[in-house]
XYZ file of C-alpha atoms in Angstrom:
579
model
C 110.066 80.803 112.724
C 107.938 80.086 115.457
C 105.195 82.079 116.997
C 106.169 84.515 120.024
C 105.787 82.826 123.465
C 103.044 84.297 125.318
C 100.503 83.168 128.385
C 97.293 81.183 126.698
C 94.499 83.406 126.649
C 96.387 86.957 126.162
C 94.577 88.873 123.626
C 95.165 91.956 121.386
C 92.958 95.181 122.243
C 93.348 96.159 118.479
C 93.058 92.848 116.691
C 90.043 90.337 116.208
C 90.091 86.444 115.086
C 87.802 85.208 112.373
C 85.145 85.150 114.648
C 84.668 88.589 115.480
C 86.489 88.045 119.066
C 89.517 89.558 120.719
C 92.705 88.061 118.943
C 94.653 85.603 121.181
C 97.943 85.995 120.587
C 99.046 82.281 121.144
C 96.889 81.358 118.435
C 96.910 83.817 115.845
C 98.877 85.886 113.781
C 102.908 85.769 113.897
C 104.957 84.140 111.312
C 102.631 80.901 110.650
C 99.998 82.929 109.106
C 102.154 85.684 107.417
C 104.050 82.720 105.428
C 100.525 82.109 103.444
C 100.126 85.862 102.463
C 103.394 85.501 101.376
C 102.584 82.637 99.316
C 100.175 84.683 97.870
C 102.577 87.803 96.802
C 104.909 85.404 95.494
C 102.291 83.994 93.330
C 100.686 86.779 92.011
C 104.403 88.370 91.133
C 104.748 84.996 89.233
C 101.926 84.977 87.194
C 101.594 89.003 86.460
C 105.357 88.951 84.972
C 104.830 85.054 83.961
C 102.244 86.721 81.496
C 103.385 90.300 80.819
C 107.658 89.953 80.382
C 106.886 87.178 77.555
C 103.314 88.663 76.324
C 104.809 90.813 73.218
C 106.290 88.361 71.770
C 103.023 86.646 71.520
C 100.914 89.636 70.488
C 103.234 89.668 67.378
C 103.743 86.091 66.733
C 100.641 84.491 67.318
C 98.129 87.225 67.023
C 99.888 88.882 64.383
C 99.966 92.593 65.733
C 102.468 95.445 64.981
C 105.315 95.978 67.224
C 103.513 99.434 68.328
C 100.301 97.986 69.045
C 101.845 94.810 71.100
C 104.110 97.082 73.103
C 101.256 99.456 74.350
C 98.612 96.521 74.776
C 101.560 95.284 77.307
C 102.101 98.405 78.712
C 98.445 99.016 79.317
C 97.843 95.761 80.757
C 100.540 96.611 83.448
C 99.665 99.966 83.883
C 95.921 99.067 84.498
C 97.162 96.472 87.233
C 98.772 99.054 89.338
C 96.264 101.856 89.128
C 93.453 99.382 90.078
C 95.644 99.332 93.624
C 94.250 102.612 94.095
C 90.635 101.011 93.760
C 91.260 97.819 95.838
C 93.071 99.843 98.795
C 89.995 101.984 98.587
C 87.749 99.236 98.813
C 89.753 97.240 101.539
C 89.976 100.577 103.635
C 86.463 101.207 103.661
C 83.993 98.145 103.108
C 85.737 94.659 102.584
C 89.129 94.807 104.838
C 91.914 93.149 103.768
C 91.365 89.533 104.125
C 87.927 89.628 101.717
C 89.827 91.895 99.248
C 92.488 89.487 98.589
C 90.318 86.309 98.435
C 88.079 88.150 95.841
C 90.510 89.652 93.856
C 92.605 86.435 94.043
C 89.468 85.067 92.330
C 89.163 87.311 90.056
C 92.835 87.131 88.995
C 92.149 83.219 88.859
C 89.325 83.719 86.419
C 91.426 86.437 84.220
C 94.134 83.591 83.449
C 91.869 80.902 82.979
C 90.470 82.817 80.103
C 94.079 83.397 79.210
C 94.504 79.663 79.094
C 91.554 78.821 77.206
C 92.297 81.500 73.983
C 95.686 79.473 73.429
C 93.825 76.450 73.447
C 90.791 76.703 71.470
C 91.806 77.539 67.607
C 89.068 79.623 66.834
C 90.545 82.211 69.302
C 93.513 83.083 67.463
C 94.107 83.792 63.979
C 95.409 81.102 61.499
C 98.641 80.938 61.178
C 100.796 82.393 58.395
C 101.646 80.727 55.191
C 104.959 81.555 52.915
C 104.796 84.246 50.579
C 101.587 85.429 52.223
C 100.932 88.315 54.566
C 99.967 87.298 58.243
C 96.173 87.936 59.034
C 95.859 89.802 62.114
C 93.836 88.712 64.856
C 90.055 89.425 64.491
C 88.141 92.330 66.711
C 86.203 89.058 68.627
C 89.601 87.410 69.154
C 91.244 90.279 70.862
C 87.951 91.145 72.812
C 88.412 87.987 74.291
C 91.892 88.083 74.807
C 91.549 92.080 76.511
C 88.564 90.439 78.842
C 91.344 87.924 80.219
C 94.220 90.512 80.487
C 91.806 92.945 82.178
C 90.565 90.517 84.498
C 94.075 89.242 85.483
C 94.702 93.187 85.874
C 91.919 93.933 88.147
C 92.694 90.680 90.339
C 96.316 91.843 90.497
C 95.556 95.322 91.361
C 93.480 94.198 94.291
C 95.941 91.776 95.661
C 98.593 94.321 95.518
C 96.820 96.787 97.716
C 96.210 94.677 100.542
C 98.730 91.563 100.600
C 101.253 93.881 102.432
C 99.206 95.636 104.513
C 97.460 92.170 105.809
C 100.834 90.578 106.424
C 101.827 93.444 108.832
C 98.269 93.065 110.582
C 99.991 89.968 112.062
C 102.407 91.756 114.066
C 101.356 93.693 117.003
C 103.558 96.941 116.964
C 103.358 97.432 120.595
C 105.315 94.066 121.430
C 109.159 94.919 120.343
C 109.535 91.327 119.647
C 106.770 91.454 117.016
C 107.530 94.814 115.799
C 111.051 93.111 114.798
C 109.492 90.312 113.141
C 107.201 93.199 111.112
C 110.369 94.706 109.900
C 111.444 91.164 108.716
C 108.419 90.006 107.085
C 108.882 93.182 104.821
C 112.283 92.154 103.967
C 110.808 88.897 103.259
C 107.786 90.482 101.351
C 110.591 91.860 98.826
C 112.425 88.596 98.646
C 109.064 87.240 97.648
C 108.353 89.442 94.970
C 111.809 89.192 93.455
C 111.342 84.932 93.877
C 108.560 84.706 92.069
C 109.657 87.203 89.126
C 113.249 84.994 88.773
C 110.475 81.979 88.257
C 108.568 83.930 85.892
C 111.382 84.983 83.690
C 113.428 81.682 83.552
C 110.881 78.411 83.953
C 107.215 80.364 82.865
C 109.042 81.832 79.897
C 110.953 78.769 78.856
C 107.388 76.544 79.034
C 105.305 79.021 76.803
C 108.213 79.011 74.206
C 109.275 75.380 74.425
C 106.263 73.825 75.490
C 103.337 75.483 74.890
C 101.580 78.798 75.938
C 98.654 76.656 77.187
C 101.053 75.190 79.681
C 102.725 78.023 80.315
C 99.475 80.018 81.204
C 97.774 76.996 82.260
C 100.612 76.482 85.162
C 99.730 80.583 86.222
C 95.995 79.700 86.517
C 96.945 76.233 88.656
C 99.356 78.205 90.893
C 96.747 81.348 91.718
C 93.981 78.675 92.744
C 96.499 76.850 94.895
C 98.041 79.902 96.447
C 94.010 81.169 96.910
C 93.513 77.561 99.092
C 96.478 78.267 100.844
C 95.408 81.925 101.819
C 92.117 80.429 102.773
C 93.272 77.485 104.952
C 94.813 80.199 107.180
C 91.431 82.105 108.046
C 91.188 80.740 111.580
C 94.787 81.681 112.019
C 94.633 85.446 111.198
C 94.655 88.788 112.898
C 92.078 91.247 111.306
C 91.876 94.924 111.900
C 88.943 97.204 112.166
C 88.523 99.105 108.697
C 90.327 102.692 108.999
C 88.637 104.275 106.146
C 90.104 105.298 103.226
C 92.666 108.542 102.746
C 90.978 109.401 99.699
C 87.840 110.198 101.641
C 89.691 112.386 104.144
C 91.255 114.493 100.794
C 87.900 114.348 99.169
C 86.303 115.734 102.491
C 88.965 118.499 103.278
C 88.563 119.922 99.253
C 84.445 119.458 99.675
C 84.755 121.297 103.051
C 86.860 124.389 101.728
C 85.150 124.689 98.555
C 81.702 124.943 100.227
C 83.430 127.819 102.617
C 85.237 129.610 99.390
C 83.229 132.770 100.122
C 84.435 133.100 103.943
C 87.126 135.041 105.262
C 90.296 133.158 107.257
C 90.520 134.420 110.799
C 93.902 136.183 111.558
C 94.738 133.895 114.438
C 94.813 130.169 113.297
C 93.540 129.043 116.883
C 90.206 130.146 115.891
C 90.117 127.229 113.628
C 89.075 123.828 114.386
C 91.059 121.107 115.316
C 91.379 117.813 117.095
C 90.823 119.522 120.349
C 87.591 120.889 119.579
C 86.416 116.728 118.544
C 83.663 115.829 120.668
C 84.167 112.174 122.462
C 86.845 109.415 121.152
C 87.366 108.640 117.616
C 90.284 108.369 115.373
C 90.479 112.278 114.527
C 90.823 112.464 118.577
C 93.860 110.417 118.819
C 95.536 111.852 116.075
C 99.108 113.947 116.826
C 98.537 117.489 116.177
C 100.601 119.057 113.762
C 101.374 122.872 113.577
C 99.724 124.734 111.008
C 101.808 125.770 107.801
C 101.230 128.617 105.772
C 101.355 126.627 102.570
C 98.116 125.879 100.688
C 95.718 128.609 102.730
C 92.846 128.262 100.430
C 92.619 124.501 102.108
C 92.322 126.238 105.795
C 88.720 127.299 105.153
C 87.708 123.554 105.457
C 88.668 124.488 109.257
C 86.321 127.335 109.818
C 83.726 126.912 112.342
C 80.104 127.863 111.010
C 77.515 129.364 113.332
C 75.281 126.381 113.081
C 78.208 124.286 114.378
C 79.284 126.091 117.165
C 75.488 126.221 118.689
C 74.803 122.795 117.895
C 77.813 121.012 118.499
C 77.196 118.697 115.892
C 80.070 118.058 113.267
C 79.664 117.056 109.398
C 83.095 115.536 108.233
C 81.979 117.108 104.550
C 81.449 120.635 105.977
C 84.459 120.661 108.723
C 87.670 118.634 108.859
C 90.046 119.628 111.794
C 93.297 121.413 111.146
C 94.961 118.374 111.397
C 93.515 116.820 109.014
C 93.967 119.485 106.680
C 97.596 119.682 107.395
C 97.600 115.851 106.651
C 96.372 116.765 103.017
C 99.109 119.500 102.843
C 101.591 117.100 103.433
C 100.358 114.806 100.492
C 100.279 117.798 98.056
C 103.763 118.661 98.864
C 104.918 114.995 97.771
C 103.453 115.223 94.393
C 106.424 117.220 92.390
C 108.859 114.343 93.623
C 106.262 111.494 92.848
C 105.738 113.358 89.497
C 109.408 113.257 88.264
C 109.385 109.414 89.989
C 107.043 108.160 86.764
C 109.838 109.128 83.976
C 112.266 106.219 85.329
C 108.862 103.351 85.204
C 108.619 104.533 81.581
C 112.144 103.674 81.107
C 111.574 100.241 82.816
C 108.329 99.423 80.691
C 110.900 99.499 77.353
C 112.365 96.330 79.208
C 108.856 94.308 78.866
C 108.802 95.432 75.329
C 110.929 96.625 72.756
C 114.313 95.160 74.615
C 112.385 91.867 74.295
C 111.779 92.533 70.616
C 115.068 93.508 69.846
C 116.298 90.363 71.531
C 114.073 88.169 68.521
C 115.991 89.840 66.164
C 119.307 88.507 67.681
C 121.379 85.289 67.756
C 119.293 83.504 71.016
C 121.496 80.483 70.566
C 124.223 79.388 73.063
C 125.547 75.878 71.070
C 122.289 74.506 70.287
C 120.404 75.566 73.281
C 118.210 78.646 72.349
C 117.491 80.962 74.859
C 113.707 82.427 75.071
C 113.844 86.439 74.035
C 111.825 86.943 77.384
C 114.174 85.018 79.815
C 116.883 88.584 78.949
C 114.653 89.736 81.992
C 116.446 87.301 84.325
C 119.846 89.652 84.454
C 117.639 92.283 85.085
C 115.897 90.566 88.139
C 119.390 89.430 89.230
C 120.557 93.039 89.000
C 117.890 93.685 91.525
C 119.056 91.091 93.506
C 122.367 91.614 93.672
C 122.505 95.582 93.897
C 120.341 95.682 96.938
C 122.998 93.524 99.541
C 125.847 95.567 97.720
C 124.017 98.474 98.696
C 122.874 97.683 102.111
C 126.979 96.013 102.703
C 128.868 98.370 101.012
C 127.729 101.411 99.499
C 125.274 102.471 102.549
C 128.465 102.183 105.067
C 130.551 104.394 103.049
C 128.188 106.533 102.599
C 127.201 107.168 106.101
C 130.856 107.418 106.699
C 131.195 110.571 103.675
C 127.864 112.102 104.184
C 127.463 111.708 107.390
C 123.571 110.412 107.087
C 122.238 107.554 109.123
C 120.484 106.171 106.261
C 123.696 106.653 104.125
C 121.620 107.823 101.201
C 118.816 109.699 101.597
C 115.622 108.205 100.042
C 115.699 111.066 97.509
C 119.429 110.401 97.000
C 118.574 106.819 96.256
C 115.568 107.920 93.729
C 118.498 110.164 92.055
C 120.558 107.067 91.461
C 118.048 105.110 89.872
C 116.958 108.259 87.165
C 121.047 108.691 86.608
C 121.153 104.705 85.774
C 117.625 104.948 83.789
C 119.354 107.647 81.377
C 122.589 105.208 81.226
C 120.436 102.221 80.391
C 118.749 104.122 77.541
C 122.108 105.272 75.926
C 123.087 102.008 76.078
C 120.300 100.659 74.987
C 120.214 103.209 71.725
C 124.140 102.327 70.998
C 123.544 98.511 71.203
C 120.304 98.996 68.336
C 122.685 101.004 65.914
C 125.703 98.371 66.591
C 122.784 95.489 65.421
C 121.724 97.233 62.722
C 124.989 98.041 61.242
C 125.308 94.363 61.776
C 122.369 93.339 59.782
C 122.776 95.805 56.871
C 126.389 95.520 56.153
C 126.719 91.628 56.447
C 123.379 89.844 57.407
C 125.331 88.812 60.793
C 123.149 88.632 63.896
C 124.595 90.008 67.366
C 124.298 87.678 70.228
C 121.619 88.616 72.247
C 123.918 89.219 74.841
C 125.081 92.586 73.982
C 121.434 93.682 75.690
C 122.937 93.023 78.541
C 123.760 96.023 80.125
C 120.631 97.761 79.622
C 118.935 94.679 81.650
C 121.416 94.972 84.422
C 121.091 98.964 84.623
C 117.619 99.705 84.829
C 117.246 96.617 86.899
C 120.142 98.493 89.496
C 118.284 101.873 88.989
C 114.761 99.641 89.942
C 116.678 98.911 93.651
C 117.434 102.357 94.158
C 114.288 103.694 92.693
C 111.756 101.385 94.482
C 113.831 101.289 98.501
C 113.842 105.232 97.645
C 110.216 105.867 96.761
C 108.821 103.276 99.513
C 110.673 104.577 102.123
C 110.290 108.418 100.930
C 106.362 107.763 100.813
C 106.315 105.851 104.259
C 108.361 108.224 105.859
C 106.830 111.356 104.667
C 103.131 110.280 104.455
C 101.244 111.419 107.786
C 100.483 109.064 110.178
C 96.786 109.161 109.821
C 97.316 108.549 106.222
C 99.685 105.843 106.216
C 98.213 103.512 103.394
C 98.114 106.011 101.099
C 102.190 105.736 100.707
C 101.666 102.091 98.829
C 98.995 103.963 96.211
C 100.909 106.743 95.969
C 104.244 104.140 94.915
C 102.087 102.087 93.025
C 100.435 105.063 90.660
C 104.017 106.082 89.621
C 104.161 102.862 88.023
C 101.221 102.563 86.485
C 101.014 106.560 85.224
C 105.206 105.314 83.721
C 103.581 102.253 81.381
C 100.744 104.624 80.341
C 103.218 107.449 79.468
C 105.076 104.973 77.454
C 101.871 103.697 75.691
C 101.427 107.601 74.811
C 104.798 107.873 73.866
C 104.566 105.016 71.500
C 101.078 106.278 69.734
C 102.460 109.765 69.314
C 105.864 108.374 67.908
C 104.026 105.910 65.709
C 101.466 108.355 64.142
C 104.622 110.932 63.806
C 106.880 108.779 61.844
C 104.679 106.496 59.877
C 106.202 107.552 56.636
C 109.519 106.383 57.864
C 108.887 104.419 61.218
C 110.929 104.576 63.892
C 108.701 101.530 65.747
C 108.009 99.426 62.413
C 106.768 96.171 62.770
C 109.900 94.484 61.291
C 112.358 96.325 63.891
C 115.216 95.825 61.057
C 113.609 98.703 58.662
C 112.937 100.891 61.943
C 114.876 103.022 63.844
C 114.321 102.229 67.531
C 117.447 104.013 68.386
C 115.746 107.083 67.929
C 112.946 106.389 70.282
C 115.870 105.320 72.940
C 117.469 108.728 72.493
C 114.237 110.108 72.620
C 113.694 108.838 76.454
C 117.508 109.533 77.226
C 116.236 113.148 76.279
C 113.234 113.163 78.168
C 114.574 111.444 81.124
C 117.535 113.913 81.532
C 115.075 116.574 81.483
C 112.929 115.225 84.102
C 115.903 114.267 86.286
C 116.587 118.171 86.058
C 112.900 118.659 87.431
C 113.673 115.926 90.169
C 116.846 117.457 91.185
C 115.042 121.282 91.612
C 111.999 119.369 93.159
C 114.451 117.410 95.843
C 116.736 120.400 96.770
C 113.622 122.676 97.930
C 111.943 119.673 99.567
C 112.123 119.727 103.325
C 111.649 116.469 105.025
C 108.544 115.893 107.648
C 111.155 115.043 110.387
C 112.946 118.237 110.137
C 110.187 120.628 109.467
C 108.345 119.256 112.993
C 111.450 119.545 114.951
C 111.910 122.930 113.748
C 108.128 123.750 115.418
C 109.439 121.398 118.466
C 107.416 118.612 117.779
C 108.820 114.886 117.962
C 107.630 112.560 115.378
C 105.733 109.764 116.978
C 106.649 106.010 117.331
C 104.926 104.843 114.410
C 106.562 107.276 112.316
C 109.701 106.549 113.403
C 109.163 102.666 112.416
C 107.905 103.061 109.111
C 111.520 105.098 108.318
C 113.257 102.120 108.829
């Protein structure tokens, strides 16, 4: 992997080096700088999963918290991590830029993991060990406060990193150059590979170290890894290409709604041609260079944001909080049209959350031995990660070619079809999980026999394969359907479904735990609970959600088709995002 060959001194018109000078093609960007950025993402994934997948056993075994509380702590930690990507993206796009955002939030993450490591070393930050015949003493409020400080500082750092790493990596390639554009597509493939490489290291090496060597060593390695990743990232400063701040899409959405609300009492003109549009923008700017979009009749209330006031017409002075172009409004409408699909993908990630919580708790109650070797309970997620890594090439090499011939679609399965497959697999996974739990309890209650932990493999494989379909389908859908001027919104929309899925899991666990308190489904001792009923509940909710998704997907019209019906061709950047 070498830098593209160009004459020395050639610069890019839309990128700068670390000193603010036009970036030289031969000295900046390309695979050298992109590789340093990929390293940060691999480390981030290693740390986040290295903490999350085995956290429930730490909370129940060391901090002596109940199963329901422990599960909610894990899902709230992960949900917050993904939700904070919206904050990180806003900060990067509006104030700091992607480079500084990565550097600052990586430091925050390192601080959080360091505090977490300290909590495992200092005895006073943990409750006393359980005594035989005596109930375990749960962690005190002060001990939990330090633990939560560490977790949520880590979550804040994770959110900031995730929001900017992929974007800053793609900034290292020039889209206007065909050779670099092809390398950019390759970068995204390597990005997905690094995510799963980090995940694989987390669920095998780190989990083993945590269980057999010590939590202090496991979390200490995490702290060292992010510091090393940060050092490598900063060492590439002179090689990076920097792009100017583009502003946050959230600001555009807010300005459209504010302008529409301020003009809510005004009447819309009968002809949309009288509304403010990109042709009316004075001078240059981002609005002037936007692709003009056709007017649609949906959500007409928002059109009021483009009504020209008398003062504006006379003075020619505009304020984005008082008036928006019709194209800006249509871009916001595009986002609104995606929301039903966005909402119906949340349930998949609620099912996914069980793989890092109750499925790990199930494993602790099963036979973990292969001969004399004890498998760490959280290492069962290796089948989950392995399923993802296998499903992607199987789809690419086998399923997609067959689907192209049968469905006559260039991609094989459309993004919505891939999401649908993922939702179906999540339903089958919950059925498998419920049946496995029933079989496990029957074995325990009949003869005290522990089932081998490998009975859990089907649910991990099914959810992992479902993630491969859902993850790639969602990314493709949001990248394809987000308007050109709001491309950075696509990552935020995708990651927010993960966040809300984890939070929904926490909410369901809390409600179920309170409603079934007299005959608990989610007992602290799973052998005395009815975890299978919780899995059946998730199955029913997932089936209902699948029905809603199919209804929304059937009525959804892709942007490409909608614009083609208006006689408008998609611009090259939009076509690139679809591959």
